[in-house]
């Protein structure tokens, strides 16, 4: 799944690189220039880091050890080639079988978890199969350097406390020298030539395993965890004889995953590996690509410069590794020869010098070269992603103070860290050489230092009290220089080690051998620099032409917004991705909340308090009742109920068994209500007592739909309805959750969209989860908050985002049956609420109800919602002292979701500057007269410039849960919301139906609603619905409904324009008809009688012309009327026009 998500969602995770701006202060424009020069590099780096870290965390969470990961790979592709070696071909299935034989053989000998076996063998497929087999039973393999002899070899074997040694024929004499008798440890000869013979007491490993079972030792594999030791890889570090570095499963996975993601390797790659398998580069970073990612590998017994390209072509290799010296050897071997054609696209390694680097890339046409830095045992890992010659990697300059890797000053002679007056180390400045160190976090595998078998040697590599008392850092022993762009360059090696021919040479080891030869004399061994093999790197300065200073200013002005928004956005995305991957549906998330907070308050409602346990038990009763009725996954139930705790409990219970709940707008009556129930094929309706009349009116048309009445007030039961409370009263309070998927629909929430009757938007587990997580993180809500929600639960704002905070995060929710401006602050005070939501109109109503009351003592610190106008916004905040207003934008069904995180007046959100060109959100030019996007000569849409209003659209990625458009129950309505071929052939975008304007700071401002929808009194009004009712009343006449602006109000009021004569219009009939069939907010406020309907040349109604004319009696000669709610009639507008304009008439 994650591979599919990476393409789009990684961009959202990358926003954290805007933390750079933390270091921008007035006048420091150099930092802005550096950011401008390095943002692509940092963007690319972080796009690799986050997915890699996610995969690593997932493996550790699931305790997926290296043998488990390999077994999974082998089972999924048993016949795919794992290794090419000389004339042999080894499939994954063969490696799996061979490793199982190894495992079962050593099980038969009583080997246990924690035992050690040494492996001294040249490169070949069996090398990996042997240690994988041993790891399956928890046995650690010590990978011995094949160049060692005598005492260093004996030291490496003895320090690991091995029980057995497996060696190849080429090393038989070296083994015999240190183990003339086989009694000390068990010796196994791996014969690599037919003529090789084994001496007495030495067993033939091939014969030993020949009759062993190929069955997987699953029981033993399950006993290991990711923190267990997997291998010992020997490194000289910076002091002493070779040290056995402990390689855990977690460390191996981290190293391999890092290379895989940074190089973007795929299963179709073929990796050429001539480097020794006892080294971390060849044996861990490279072979690991085969073992845990399924990448085919070509092995060579020993590196050969002259055969390098021959081998790559023979096996069609696409990737290869190197160390600096090998590149020099390859260049020398092919100097002056004809151009070599090969398929290698990427190479990675370390130690490549600047002059060799450029010559190598140009000579052999290597598209991508990745120089990296790291040590076998350390936690300081870097990589160069952009081919900056000489650099071993980079650290974003703005992460310096918080990054775990840094450079510290050291004494030029002793190479010991310098410390200040407080005894703490001193960070290096740009271009100042220092020791590279990495902070140790013992609980984080990627930052831990597992150390060596020898604890004393481990302690030598740890620096204590570096920047504060008690901290610990790994000392890499390497001198580095960092330039102002964050690039790091290798400078020198400290201590008693130098590097020669790709190997670390420990002088103490050489001194020991020399002493044995020449006797007890004063000696010293050290490394000297040869000009041709020098590691001293030149510092590169890059200057740009055409600097965009205005862009720097914009970044400077918006960095706080970017940091806050992107950090919270990254948390949201990560949360949703984890839930997606683990298929944690809404019912499962609710169960987690219940386990954590069962006895805590979930809902405050009037004088009631519902705990999470109570909600859970009620929902289980609901689930069990409908199970008894035979309801199954995919069935639907309509819910017509006012705000109350049972509302959430009912649909949660239905969701637990896979039944979809249709949340019906409680204002609907007559045909609109019937339409909503019918379109979702509801098998039953659960309705509150307040809606008995509405259900009764349509009962005859409901057919066999079951009626379940929840008595919420003392009224008589409807004749053909069942008492819902009685029905569930005897049902069990526990239920087993049905299996579900994140793509399953759990709710239908009705939205007018931009056309037609109410449409049932499909709300999946993914969409609900994302909506709630977005508000939780973007608004910065915590479990300690108490949330006041007076908005209707059938709307997405309250029913998804607000209610989601309660059921998914455990935030207590104070519910009100119906919004009341006068009771708003009383409720907030009563329940000690700290957060609440709004729509623009509610804020205006609250202001009007509390005009002049500036000392209301409440605890509300945050409010979020949408539709808040600039003038109301400012007055509301100042009047009621609200610390933070979060104005957002989104639609129930859409994939365009933005939010204003910094309180910029009037803005509904922003698009991060750094991803403007990559963002899935676009504003395109729109022809309001013809109600369609404007396209260029190629048929593609045209993006608006800053300050230019246009239609907001959101790109649809069907494979990405967060960018999908689930659509409606009615597929035809879904199709109407799609734009195709927007910016290229085949792409698809969601049409929001809203006009937006973006300024140069990338703030977005709502401009208008297009199409056949307008907003009035906090509700979306679909004109097609109103037109349908009007036609039923007036008969077959030309008519159109649209919204018009009214001074001193939010939104637009409905206006009906119909062809007819004043003396023939029955205004009373029209008014009463609307009253009977439409919710109050949908009744047209104005009526205009036309002599002729204005049409375009294509016979489309010129609605925009009528909208622009509005209801101005001074310019319109046609008869105009206004709805009078007191008399339920349309009366002449001229009589009250001045009161309407001045705001003195209640509308």
PDB file of C-alpha atoms in Angstrom, residues 594 597-603 610-617:
ATOM      1  CA  UNK A 594     -13.514   2.766  25.076  1.00  0.00           C
ATOM      2  CA  UNK A 597     -11.475   5.968  28.606  1.00  0.00           C
ATOM      3  CA  UNK A 598     -14.406   3.686  29.342  1.00  0.00           C
ATOM      4  CA  UNK A 599     -15.520   5.441  32.527  1.00  0.00           C
ATOM      5  CA  UNK A 600     -14.785   8.956  31.257  1.00  0.00           C
ATOM      6  CA  UNK A 601     -17.512  11.277  30.023  1.00  0.00           C
ATOM      7  CA  UNK A 602     -18.150  11.036  26.291  1.00  0.00           C
ATOM      8  CA  UNK A 603     -21.262  13.261  26.032  1.00  0.00           C
ATOM      9  CA  UNK A 610     -22.906   9.466  28.930  1.00  0.00           C
ATOM     10  CA  UNK A 611     -19.642   7.629  29.526  1.00  0.00           C
ATOM     11  CA  UNK A 612     -17.813   5.888  26.724  1.00  0.00           C
ATOM     12  CA  UNK A 613     -18.843   2.556  28.246  1.00  0.00           C
ATOM     13  CA  UNK A 614     -22.482   3.580  28.123  1.00  0.00           C
ATOM     14  CA  UNK A 615     -22.207   4.645  24.487  1.00  0.00           C
ATOM     15  CA  UNK A 616     -20.475   1.365  23.682  1.00  0.00           C
ATOM     16  CA  UNK A 617     -23.135  -0.733  25.400  1.00  0.00           C
TER      17      UNK A 617
END
